[in-house]
PDB file of C-alpha atoms in Angstrom:
ATOM      1  CA  ALA T   1       0.000   0.000   0.000  1.00  0.00           C
ATOM      2  CA  VAL T   2       2.809   2.399   0.874  1.00  0.00           C
ATOM      3  CA  LEU T   3       4.556   1.519  -2.404  1.00  0.00           C
ATOM      4  CA  GLY T   4       1.397   2.456  -4.294  1.00  0.00           C
ATOM      5  CA  ILE T   5       0.994   5.736  -2.434  1.00  0.00           C
ATOM      6  CA  SER T   6       4.623   6.627  -3.188  1.00  0.00           C
ATOM      7  CA  MET T   7       3.815   6.593  -6.927  1.00  0.00           C
ATOM      8  CA  ILE T   8       1.599   9.663  -6.592  1.00  0.00           C
ATOM      9  CA  ASP T   9       3.081  12.943  -7.787  1.00  0.00           C
ATOM     10  CA  PHE T  10       2.357  14.941  -4.637  1.00  0.00           C
ATOM     11  CA  ASP T  11       3.870  18.121  -6.079  1.00  0.00           C
ATOM     12  CA  ARG T  12       1.298  18.004  -8.864  1.00  0.00           C
ATOM     13  CA  TYR T  13      -1.743  17.196  -6.689  1.00  0.00           C
ATOM     14  CA  GLN T  14      -0.691  18.946  -3.477  1.00  0.00           C
ATOM     15  CA  ASN T  15      -3.525  21.453  -3.464  1.00  0.00           C
ATOM     16  CA  LYS T  16      -6.145  19.235  -5.097  1.00  0.00           C
ATOM     17  CA  ILE T  17      -9.215  18.337  -3.098  1.00  0.00           C
ATOM     18  CA  TYR T  18      -9.253  14.802  -4.550  1.00  0.00           C
ATOM     19  CA  LEU T  19      -5.726  13.933  -3.336  1.00  0.00           C
ATOM     20  CA  PRO T  20      -7.090  11.709  -0.515  1.00  0.00           C
ATOM     21  CA  LEU T  21      -9.095   9.798  -3.133  1.00  0.00           C
ATOM     22  CA  LEU T  22      -5.948   9.231  -5.192  1.00  0.00           C
ATOM     23  CA  ILE T  23      -4.173   7.911  -2.122  1.00  0.00           C
ATOM     24  CA  GLY T  24      -6.972   5.412  -1.548  1.00  0.00           C
ATOM     25  CA  LEU T  25      -7.005   4.347  -5.209  1.00  0.00           C
ATOM     26  CA  TYR T  26      -3.278   3.687  -5.439  1.00  0.00           C
ATOM     27  CA  ALA T  27      -3.143   1.940  -2.076  1.00  0.00           C
ATOM     28  CA  SER T  28      -6.090  -0.282  -3.027  1.00  0.00           C
ATOM     29  CA  ALA T  29      -4.676  -1.070  -6.471  1.00  0.00           C
ATOM     30  CA  PHE T  30      -1.440  -2.349  -4.945  1.00  0.00           C
ATOM     31  CA  THR T  31      -3.154  -4.463  -2.281  1.00  0.00           C
ATOM     32  CA  LEU T  32      -6.053  -5.829  -4.369  1.00  0.00           C
ATOM     33  CA  PRO T  33      -4.172  -8.800  -5.955  1.00  0.00           C
ATOM     34  CA  TYR T  34      -2.819  -9.982  -2.604  1.00  0.00           C
ATOM     35  CA  VAL T  35      -6.120  -9.504  -0.766  1.00  0.00           C
ATOM     36  CA  SER T  36      -8.124 -11.219  -3.535  1.00  0.00           C
ATOM     37  CA  TYR T  37      -5.864 -14.266  -3.560  1.00  0.00           C
ATOM     38  CA  HIS T  38      -5.679 -14.756   0.216  1.00  0.00           C
ATOM     39  CA  PHE T  39      -9.113 -13.580   1.377  1.00  0.00           C
ATOM     40  CA  GLY T  40     -11.310 -13.948  -1.716  1.00  0.00           C
ATOM     41  CA  MET T  41     -13.147 -10.681  -1.160  1.00  0.00           C
ATOM     42  CA  PHE T  42     -12.687  -6.944  -1.381  1.00  0.00           C
ATOM     43  CA  ASN T  43     -14.597  -3.884  -0.227  1.00  0.00           C
ATOM     44  CA  ILE T  44     -14.768  -1.347  -3.037  1.00  0.00           C
ATOM     45  CA  LEU T  45     -15.757   1.303  -0.498  1.00  0.00           C
ATOM     46  CA  SER T  46     -12.557   0.791   1.497  1.00  0.00           C
ATOM     47  CA  ILE T  47     -11.102   3.705  -0.486  1.00  0.00           C
ATOM     48  CA  PHE T  48     -13.540   6.089   1.197  1.00  0.00           C
ATOM     49  CA  ASN T  49     -13.152   4.355   4.562  1.00  0.00           C
ATOM     50  CA  THR T  50      -9.427   5.054   4.394  1.00  0.00           C
ATOM     51  CA  ILE T  51     -10.060   8.738   3.749  1.00  0.00           C
ATOM     52  CA  LEU T  52     -12.464   9.008   6.693  1.00  0.00           C
ATOM     53  CA  ILE T  53     -10.439   7.039   9.240  1.00  0.00           C
ATOM     54  CA  THR T  54      -6.935   8.349   8.446  1.00  0.00           C
ATOM     55  CA  PRO T  55      -7.289  11.640  10.401  1.00  0.00           C
ATOM     56  CA  LEU T  56      -8.301   9.737  13.561  1.00  0.00           C
ATOM     57  CA  ILE T  57      -5.434   7.277  13.225  1.00  0.00           C
ATOM     58  CA  SER T  58      -3.048  10.186  12.703  1.00  0.00           C
ATOM     59  CA  VAL T  59      -4.135  11.607  16.063  1.00  0.00           C
ATOM     60  CA  ILE T  60      -3.386   8.272  17.761  1.00  0.00           C
ATOM     61  CA  ILE T  61       0.083   8.182  16.182  1.00  0.00           C
ATOM     62  CA  MET T  62       0.894  11.726  17.315  1.00  0.00           C
ATOM     63  CA  VAL T  63      -0.410  11.086  20.834  1.00  0.00           C
ATOM     64  CA  GLY T  64       1.593   7.850  20.923  1.00  0.00           C
ATOM     65  CA  ILE T  65       4.798   9.715  20.078  1.00  0.00           C
ATOM     66  CA  ILE T  66       4.111  12.297  22.787  1.00  0.00           C
ATOM     67  CA  SER T  67       3.466   9.487  25.288  1.00  0.00           C
ATOM     68  CA  LEU T  68       7.149   8.535  25.034  1.00  0.00           C
ATOM     69  CA  PHE T  69       7.906  11.639  27.095  1.00  0.00           C
ATOM     70  CA  SER T  70       4.928  11.652  29.452  1.00  0.00           C
ATOM     71  CA  VAL T  71       3.279   8.259  29.723  1.00  0.00           C
ATOM     72  CA  ASN T  72       1.000   8.803  32.721  1.00  0.00           C
ATOM     73  CA  LEU T  73      -0.400  12.046  31.320  1.00  0.00           C
ATOM     74  CA  ILE T  74      -0.923  11.012  27.691  1.00  0.00           C
ATOM     75  CA  VAL T  75      -2.007   7.347  27.841  1.00  0.00           C
ATOM     76  CA  PRO T  76      -5.575   8.132  29.044  1.00  0.00           C
ATOM     77  CA  PHE T  77      -6.029  10.431  26.036  1.00  0.00           C
ATOM     78  CA  GLU T  78      -4.625   7.761  23.715  1.00  0.00           C
ATOM     79  CA  ILE T  79      -7.044   5.181  25.085  1.00  0.00           C
ATOM     80  CA  PHE T  80      -9.891   7.668  24.598  1.00  0.00           C
ATOM     81  CA  PHE T  81      -8.989   8.320  20.952  1.00  0.00           C
ATOM     82  CA  GLU T  82      -8.519   4.609  20.330  1.00  0.00           C
ATOM     83  CA  LYS T  83     -12.078   3.953  21.522  1.00  0.00           C
ATOM     84  CA  ILE T  84     -13.278   6.630  19.096  1.00  0.00           C
ATOM     85  CA  VAL T  85     -11.426   4.937  16.230  1.00  0.00           C
ATOM     86  CA  VAL T  86     -12.847   1.521  17.100  1.00  0.00           C
ATOM     87  CA  SER T  87     -16.380   2.962  17.257  1.00  0.00           C
ATOM     88  CA  ALA T  88     -15.859   4.725  13.931  1.00  0.00           C
ATOM     89  CA  LEU T  89     -14.592   1.508  12.326  1.00  0.00           C
ATOM     90  CA  LYS T  90     -17.628  -0.424  13.545  1.00  0.00           C
ATOM     91  CA  LEU T  91     -19.944   2.263  12.165  1.00  0.00           C
ATOM     92  CA  LEU T  92     -18.159   2.309   8.795  1.00  0.00           C
ATOM     93  CA  HIS T  93     -18.322  -1.484   8.683  1.00  0.00           C
ATOM     94  CA  GLN T  94     -22.104  -1.378   9.092  1.00  0.00           C
ATOM     95  CA  ILE T  95     -22.586   1.414   6.563  1.00  0.00           C
ATOM     96  CA  THR T  96     -20.257   0.099   3.839  1.00  0.00           C
ATOM     97  CA  ASP T  97     -20.788  -3.642   4.314  1.00  0.00           C
ATOM     98  CA  PHE T  98     -22.739  -3.801   1.036  1.00  0.00           C
ATOM     99  CA  GLY T  99     -19.524  -2.788  -0.757  1.00  0.00           C
ATOM    100  CA  PHE T 100     -17.989  -6.232  -0.125  1.00  0.00           C
ATOM    101  CA  PHE T 101     -17.894  -8.486  -3.158  1.00  0.00           C
ATOM    102  CA  LEU T 102     -16.344 -11.890  -3.659  1.00  0.00           C
ATOM    103  CA  ILE T 103     -13.383 -12.048  -6.013  1.00  0.00           C
ATOM    104  CA  SER T 104     -10.769 -14.789  -6.048  1.00  0.00           C
ATOM    105  CA  ILE T 105      -7.791 -15.249  -8.372  1.00  0.00           C
ATOM    106  CA  GLU T 106      -5.276 -17.970  -9.057  1.00  0.00           C
ATOM    107  CA  GLN T 107      -1.807 -17.668  -7.565  1.00  0.00           C
ATOM    108  CA  TYR T 108      -0.156 -17.109 -10.939  1.00  0.00           C
ATOM    109  CA  LEU T 109      -2.472 -14.156 -11.629  1.00  0.00           C
ATOM    110  CA  MET T 110      -1.587 -12.645  -8.272  1.00  0.00           C
ATOM    111  CA  LEU T 111       2.131 -12.972  -9.056  1.00  0.00           C
ATOM    112  CA  ILE T 112       1.704 -11.510 -12.561  1.00  0.00           C
ATOM    113  CA  SER T 113      -0.275  -8.578 -11.153  1.00  0.00           C
ATOM    114  CA  ILE T 114       2.330  -7.880  -8.474  1.00  0.00           C
ATOM    115  CA  PHE T 115       5.097  -8.086 -11.099  1.00  0.00           C
ATOM    116  CA  PHE T 116       3.457  -5.436 -13.292  1.00  0.00           C
ATOM    117  CA  LEU T 117       2.691  -3.257 -10.271  1.00  0.00           C
ATOM    118  CA  VAL T 118       6.309  -3.302  -9.170  1.00  0.00           C
ATOM    119  CA  LEU T 119       7.456  -2.787 -12.768  1.00  0.00           C
ATOM    120  CA  GLY T 120       5.147   0.214 -13.074  1.00  0.00           C
ATOM    121  CA  TYR T 121       6.635   1.572  -9.869  1.00  0.00           C
ATOM    122  CA  LEU T 122      10.233   1.115 -11.076  1.00  0.00           C
ATOM    123  CA  ILE T 123       9.690   2.780 -14.455  1.00  0.00           C
ATOM    124  CA  ARG T 124       7.291   5.347 -12.903  1.00  0.00           C
ATOM    125  CA  TYR T 125       4.526   4.411 -15.358  1.00  0.00           C
ATOM    126  CA  ARG T 126       1.461   5.136 -13.254  1.00  0.00           C
ATOM    127  CA  SER T 127      -1.153   3.851 -15.710  1.00  0.00           C
ATOM    128  CA  MET T 128       0.273   0.350 -15.383  1.00  0.00           C
ATOM    129  CA  VAL T 129      -1.151   0.251 -11.863  1.00  0.00           C
ATOM    130  CA  PHE T 130      -4.684   0.130 -13.218  1.00  0.00           C
ATOM    131  CA  LEU T 131      -3.930  -1.997 -16.288  1.00  0.00           C
ATOM    132  CA  THR T 132      -3.470  -4.994 -13.991  1.00  0.00           C
ATOM    133  CA  ILE T 133      -7.007  -4.822 -12.573  1.00  0.00           C
ATOM    134  CA  PRO T 134      -8.662  -6.761 -15.502  1.00  0.00           C
ATOM    135  CA  LEU T 135      -6.389  -9.722 -14.680  1.00  0.00           C
ATOM    136  CA  LEU T 136      -8.247 -10.097 -11.399  1.00  0.00           C
ATOM    137  CA  PHE T 137     -11.484 -10.988 -13.178  1.00  0.00           C
ATOM    138  CA  ILE T 138     -10.150 -14.013 -15.063  1.00  0.00           C
ATOM    139  CA  PRO T 139     -12.228 -16.880 -13.578  1.00  0.00           C
ATOM    140  CA  SER T 140     -10.535 -19.576 -11.532  1.00  0.00           C
ATOM    141  CA  LYS T 141     -10.844 -23.266 -12.331  1.00  0.00           C
ATOM    142  CA  THR T 142     -13.709 -25.158 -10.737  1.00  0.00           C
ATOM    143  CA  GLU T 143     -14.231 -28.823  -9.931  1.00  0.00           C
ATOM    144  CA  ASN T 144     -17.182 -31.011  -8.997  1.00  0.00           C
ATOM    145  CA  LEU T 145     -16.296 -31.543  -5.351  1.00  0.00           C
ATOM    146  CA  LEU T 146     -17.493 -31.043  -1.813  1.00  0.00           C
ATOM    147  CA  TYR T 147     -15.376 -28.748   0.305  1.00  0.00           C
ATOM    148  CA  PHE T 148     -15.337 -28.929   4.087  1.00  0.00           C
ATOM    149  CA  PRO T 149     -13.358 -26.046   5.627  1.00  0.00           C
ATOM    150  CA  ALA T 150     -11.308 -26.861   8.726  1.00  0.00           C
ATOM    151  CA  PHE T 151     -13.307 -24.843  11.261  1.00  0.00           C
ATOM    152  CA  ASP T 152     -12.621 -24.584  14.990  1.00  0.00           C
ATOM    153  CA  ARG T 153     -15.989 -23.209  16.150  1.00  0.00           C
ATOM    154  CA  SER T 154     -18.264 -23.674  13.133  1.00  0.00           C
ATOM    155  CA  GLN T 155     -19.690 -26.190  10.728  1.00  0.00           C
ATOM    156  CA  GLY T 156     -20.276 -25.803   7.028  1.00  0.00           C
ATOM    157  CA  TYR T 157     -19.624 -27.057   3.536  1.00  0.00           C
ATOM    158  CA  ILE T 158     -19.591 -25.968  -0.101  1.00  0.00           C
ATOM    159  CA  LEU T 159     -21.041 -28.123  -2.874  1.00  0.00           C
ATOM    160  CA  GLU T 160     -20.310 -27.451  -6.551  1.00  0.00           C
ATOM    161  CA  LYS T 161     -21.686 -30.266  -8.685  1.00  0.00           C
ATOM    162  CA  ASN T 162     -23.212 -30.416 -12.181  1.00  0.00           C
ATOM    163  CA  GLU T 163     -23.890 -26.674 -12.354  1.00  0.00           C
ATOM    164  CA  VAL T 164     -25.665 -26.807  -8.975  1.00  0.00           C
ATOM    165  CA  THR T 165     -24.163 -24.961  -6.023  1.00  0.00           C
ATOM    166  CA  GLU T 166     -25.032 -25.358  -2.381  1.00  0.00           C
ATOM    167  CA  VAL T 167     -23.626 -23.848   0.810  1.00  0.00           C
ATOM    168  CA  TYR T 168     -24.284 -24.270   4.497  1.00  0.00           C
ATOM    169  CA  PHE T 169     -22.712 -22.463   7.423  1.00  0.00           C
ATOM    170  CA  LYS T 170     -23.425 -22.088  11.114  1.00  0.00           C
ATOM    171  CA  GLY T 171     -21.033 -20.732  13.696  1.00  0.00           C
ATOM    172  CA  SER T 172     -18.418 -18.027  14.125  1.00  0.00           C
ATOM    173  CA  PRO T 173     -18.735 -14.745  12.136  1.00  0.00           C
ATOM    174  CA  SER T 174     -14.940 -14.438  11.920  1.00  0.00           C
ATOM    175  CA  GLU T 175     -14.567 -17.964  10.515  1.00  0.00           C
ATOM    176  CA  PHE T 176     -17.355 -17.209   8.071  1.00  0.00           C
ATOM    177  CA  ARG T 177     -15.637 -14.097   6.752  1.00  0.00           C
ATOM    178  CA  TYR T 178     -12.014 -15.238   6.773  1.00  0.00           C
ATOM    179  CA  LYS T 179     -12.305 -18.994   6.125  1.00  0.00           C
ATOM    180  CA  PHE T 180     -15.650 -19.683   4.454  1.00  0.00           C
ATOM    181  CA  LEU T 181     -16.075 -16.683   2.149  1.00  0.00           C
ATOM    182  CA  PRO T 182     -12.628 -17.100   0.540  1.00  0.00           C
ATOM    183  CA  LEU T 183     -13.564 -20.677  -0.399  1.00  0.00           C
ATOM    184  CA  ILE T 184     -16.910 -19.601  -1.839  1.00  0.00           C
ATOM    185  CA  SER T 185     -15.242 -16.955  -3.975  1.00  0.00           C
ATOM    186  CA  LYS T 186     -12.699 -19.511  -5.176  1.00  0.00           C
ATOM    187  CA  TYR T 187     -14.932 -22.461  -5.994  1.00  0.00           C
ATOM    188  CA  ILE T 188     -18.304 -20.955  -6.893  1.00  0.00           C
ATOM    189  CA  LYS T 189     -18.289 -18.818 -10.030  1.00  0.00           C
ATOM    190  CA  LYS T 190     -21.812 -17.409  -9.906  1.00  0.00           C
ATOM    191  CA  ARG T 191     -23.415 -14.276  -8.532  1.00  0.00           C
ATOM    192  CA  GLY T 192     -25.217 -16.488  -6.034  1.00  0.00           C
ATOM    193  CA  VAL T 193     -25.755 -20.090  -4.994  1.00  0.00           C
ATOM    194  CA  ASP T 194     -28.737 -22.309  -5.788  1.00  0.00           C
ATOM    195  CA  TYR T 195     -29.435 -23.756  -2.360  1.00  0.00           C
ATOM    196  CA  GLY T 196     -28.251 -23.252   1.168  1.00  0.00           C
ATOM    197  CA  GLU T 197     -28.423 -21.505   4.466  1.00  0.00           C
ATOM    198  CA  VAL T 198     -26.107 -19.165   6.382  1.00  0.00           C
ATOM    199  CA  ILE T 199     -26.961 -18.835  10.065  1.00  0.00           C
ATOM    200  CA  LEU T 200     -25.253 -15.700  11.370  1.00  0.00           C
ATOM    201  CA  PRO T 201     -26.285 -12.502  13.139  1.00  0.00           C
ATOM    202  CA  TYR T 202     -24.698 -10.515  10.292  1.00  0.00           C
ATOM    203  CA  ASP T 203     -22.429 -10.874   7.229  1.00  0.00           C
ATOM    204  CA  SER T 204     -24.711 -13.528   5.735  1.00  0.00           C
ATOM    205  CA  LYS T 205     -26.087 -11.135   3.108  1.00  0.00           C
ATOM    206  CA  ILE T 206     -22.735 -11.249   1.303  1.00  0.00           C
ATOM    207  CA  VAL T 207     -23.742 -14.710   0.021  1.00  0.00           C
ATOM    208  CA  LYS T 208     -26.779 -14.491  -2.268  1.00  0.00           C
ATOM    209  CA  ILE T 209     -28.831 -17.694  -1.843  1.00  0.00           C
ATOM    210  CA  HIS T 210     -31.686 -18.241  -4.296  1.00  0.00           C
ATOM    211  CA  ASN T 211     -33.425 -21.044  -2.356  1.00  0.00           C
ATOM    212  CA  GLU T 212     -32.924 -20.513   1.357  1.00  0.00           C
ATOM    213  CA  GLY T 213     -33.204 -23.600   3.535  1.00  0.00           C
ATOM    214  CA  PHE T 214     -33.533 -26.142   0.686  1.00  0.00           C
ATOM    215  CA  PHE T 215     -30.788 -28.749   0.272  1.00  0.00           C
ATOM    216  CA  SER T 216     -29.893 -31.547  -2.115  1.00  0.00           C
ATOM    217  CA  GLY T 217     -29.596 -34.189   0.593  1.00  0.00           C
ATOM    218  CA  THR T 218     -25.928 -34.748  -0.185  1.00  0.00           C
ATOM    219  CA  VAL T 219     -24.652 -33.766   3.265  1.00  0.00           C
ATOM    220  CA  CYS T 220     -25.957 -34.350   6.806  1.00  0.00           C
ATOM    221  CA  PHE T 221     -24.523 -33.337  10.171  1.00  0.00           C
ATOM    222  CA  ASN T 222     -24.493 -35.985  12.908  1.00  0.00           C
ATOM    223  CA  GLU T 223     -27.254 -38.115  11.369  1.00  0.00           C
ATOM    224  CA  ASN T 224     -27.733 -40.607   8.557  1.00  0.00           C
ATOM    225  CA  GLY T 225     -29.855 -39.968   5.478  1.00  0.00           C
ATOM    226  CA  CYS T 226     -27.327 -38.348   3.128  1.00  0.00           C
ATOM    227  CA  ASP T 227     -24.426 -39.519   0.980  1.00  0.00           C
ATOM    228  CA  TYR T 228     -21.939 -37.749   3.270  1.00  0.00           C
ATOM    229  CA  VAL T 229     -22.347 -37.612   7.041  1.00  0.00           C
ATOM    230  CA  ILE T 230     -20.348 -35.119   9.091  1.00  0.00           C
ATOM    231  CA  LEU T 231     -19.612 -36.201  12.662  1.00  0.00           C
ATOM    232  CA  ASN T 232     -18.633 -33.136  14.675  1.00  0.00           C
ATOM    233  CA  ASP T 233     -20.652 -33.349  17.862  1.00  0.00           C
ATOM    234  CA  GLY T 234     -19.119 -35.437  20.655  1.00  0.00           C
ATOM    235  CA  ARG T 235     -22.510 -36.175  22.174  1.00  0.00           C
ATOM    236  CA  LYS T 236     -23.875 -37.667  18.950  1.00  0.00           C
ATOM    237  CA  VAL T 237     -20.853 -39.402  17.469  1.00  0.00           C
ATOM    238  CA  LYS T 238     -21.513 -42.720  19.173  1.00  0.00           C
ATOM    239  CA  LYS T 239     -25.252 -42.569  18.396  1.00  0.00           C
ATOM    240  CA  VAL T 240     -24.785 -42.594  14.610  1.00  0.00           C
ATOM    241  CA  ALA T 241     -24.811 -46.089  13.114  1.00  0.00           C
ATOM    242  CA  ILE T 242     -22.006 -46.452  10.550  1.00  0.00           C
ATOM    243  CA  LEU T 243     -23.441 -47.694   7.247  1.00  0.00           C
ATOM    244  CA  ASP T 244     -21.420 -49.233   4.430  1.00  0.00           C
ATOM    245  CA  ASN T 245     -23.052 -47.201   1.665  1.00  0.00           C
ATOM    246  CA  LYS T 246     -22.296 -43.833   3.284  1.00  0.00           C
ATOM    247  CA  THR T 247     -19.161 -41.734   3.576  1.00  0.00           C
ATOM    248  CA  TYR T 248     -18.420 -40.331   7.021  1.00  0.00           C
ATOM    249  CA  ILE T 249     -16.200 -37.414   7.905  1.00  0.00           C
ATOM    250  CA  ASN T 250     -14.871 -37.140  11.438  1.00  0.00           C
ATOM    251  CA  TYR T 251     -14.262 -33.568  12.635  1.00  0.00           C
ATOM    252  CA  LEU T 252     -13.196 -34.809  16.061  1.00  0.00           C
ATOM    253  CA  LYS T 253     -10.194 -36.790  17.256  1.00  0.00           C
ATOM    254  CA  TYR T 254     -12.137 -39.937  18.025  1.00  0.00           C
ATOM    255  CA  ASP T 255     -11.267 -43.170  16.247  1.00  0.00           C
ATOM    256  CA  ILE T 256     -14.472 -44.271  14.576  1.00  0.00           C
ATOM    257  CA  GLU T 257     -14.578 -47.413  12.447  1.00  0.00           C
ATOM    258  CA  ASN T 258     -15.150 -46.903   8.703  1.00  0.00           C
ATOM    259  CA  THR T 259     -14.744 -43.133   8.829  1.00  0.00           C
ATOM    260  CA  ILE T 260     -12.544 -40.940   6.679  1.00  0.00           C
ATOM    261  CA  LYS T 261     -10.328 -38.357   8.279  1.00  0.00           C
ATOM    262  CA  PRO T 262     -10.119 -35.395   5.895  1.00  0.00           C
ATOM    263  CA  ASN T 263      -6.972 -33.714   4.629  1.00  0.00           C
ATOM    264  CA  GLN T 264      -6.504 -30.274   6.243  1.00  0.00           C
ATOM    265  CA  SER T 265      -3.126 -29.403   4.716  1.00  0.00           C
ATOM    266  CA  LYS T 266      -4.528 -26.530   2.641  1.00  0.00           C
ATOM    267  CA  GLY T 267      -7.000 -25.155   5.132  1.00  0.00           C
ATOM    268  CA  TYR T 268      -9.981 -27.048   3.767  1.00  0.00           C
ATOM    269  CA  MET T 269     -11.001 -30.672   3.753  1.00  0.00           C
ATOM    270  CA  ILE T 270     -11.111 -32.673   0.530  1.00  0.00           C
ATOM    271  CA  MET T 271     -13.457 -35.652   0.248  1.00  0.00           C
ATOM    272  CA  PHE T 272     -12.110 -39.020  -0.902  1.00  0.00           C
ATOM    273  CA  ASP T 273     -14.275 -42.000  -1.806  1.00  0.00           C
ATOM    274  CA  ARG T 274     -13.630 -45.161   0.183  1.00  0.00           C
TER     275      ARG T 274
END
């Protein structure tokens, strides 16, 4: 972000009212490839959020420097301003939440984008910064598979099969945003999903579900009746009868006969047929 900001000709735009907007644009352009690859989403309104929040953060930085000389006197003021910043961030999050959109790119596209960004910086060709943006909209490859993210406090899955998409999630808002959404943006290449349910106090509107609460019957949690049965509740694990014609996934560390322990090496679980 700092590298992008350093490309701006501040002598030329010093007295321009839209200079803060330029700062946000260049900073966002330089971070977009990295953010899209790792998080699978981006807030297009973050440019304006940066403009609004920067003055408050600047106050915290200045107060922090002063606190080096008078800790007892300044720290209460720093804590006060920090609470203001946190409150402002929460408010901006609520107001600009609709600006989030899912966008995921392959690793090679991220590396190509970063290469051209750095090249544009070295040769001082500012237009090259924005020429890389179309690369971010090249669709990723998709496969017909079930994906089970490795959650700590949640349960959920993503189904992409024969042009039908299905999602289910229940649990932690942070795991939804930083573990589940990146997978959706990577493996589902539609504006919405066909079936599913997201049970959250907020954030769920980011995923557009056409048929809420209807499922294909491919996946069940802690009970038989589907092709894949997820066992992630210690109280119910021993109550589920293991059937030969079903595939079972064990989220817990119990040794259950005829179950498959999923591969978590890449942050999500890949199903294998027995």
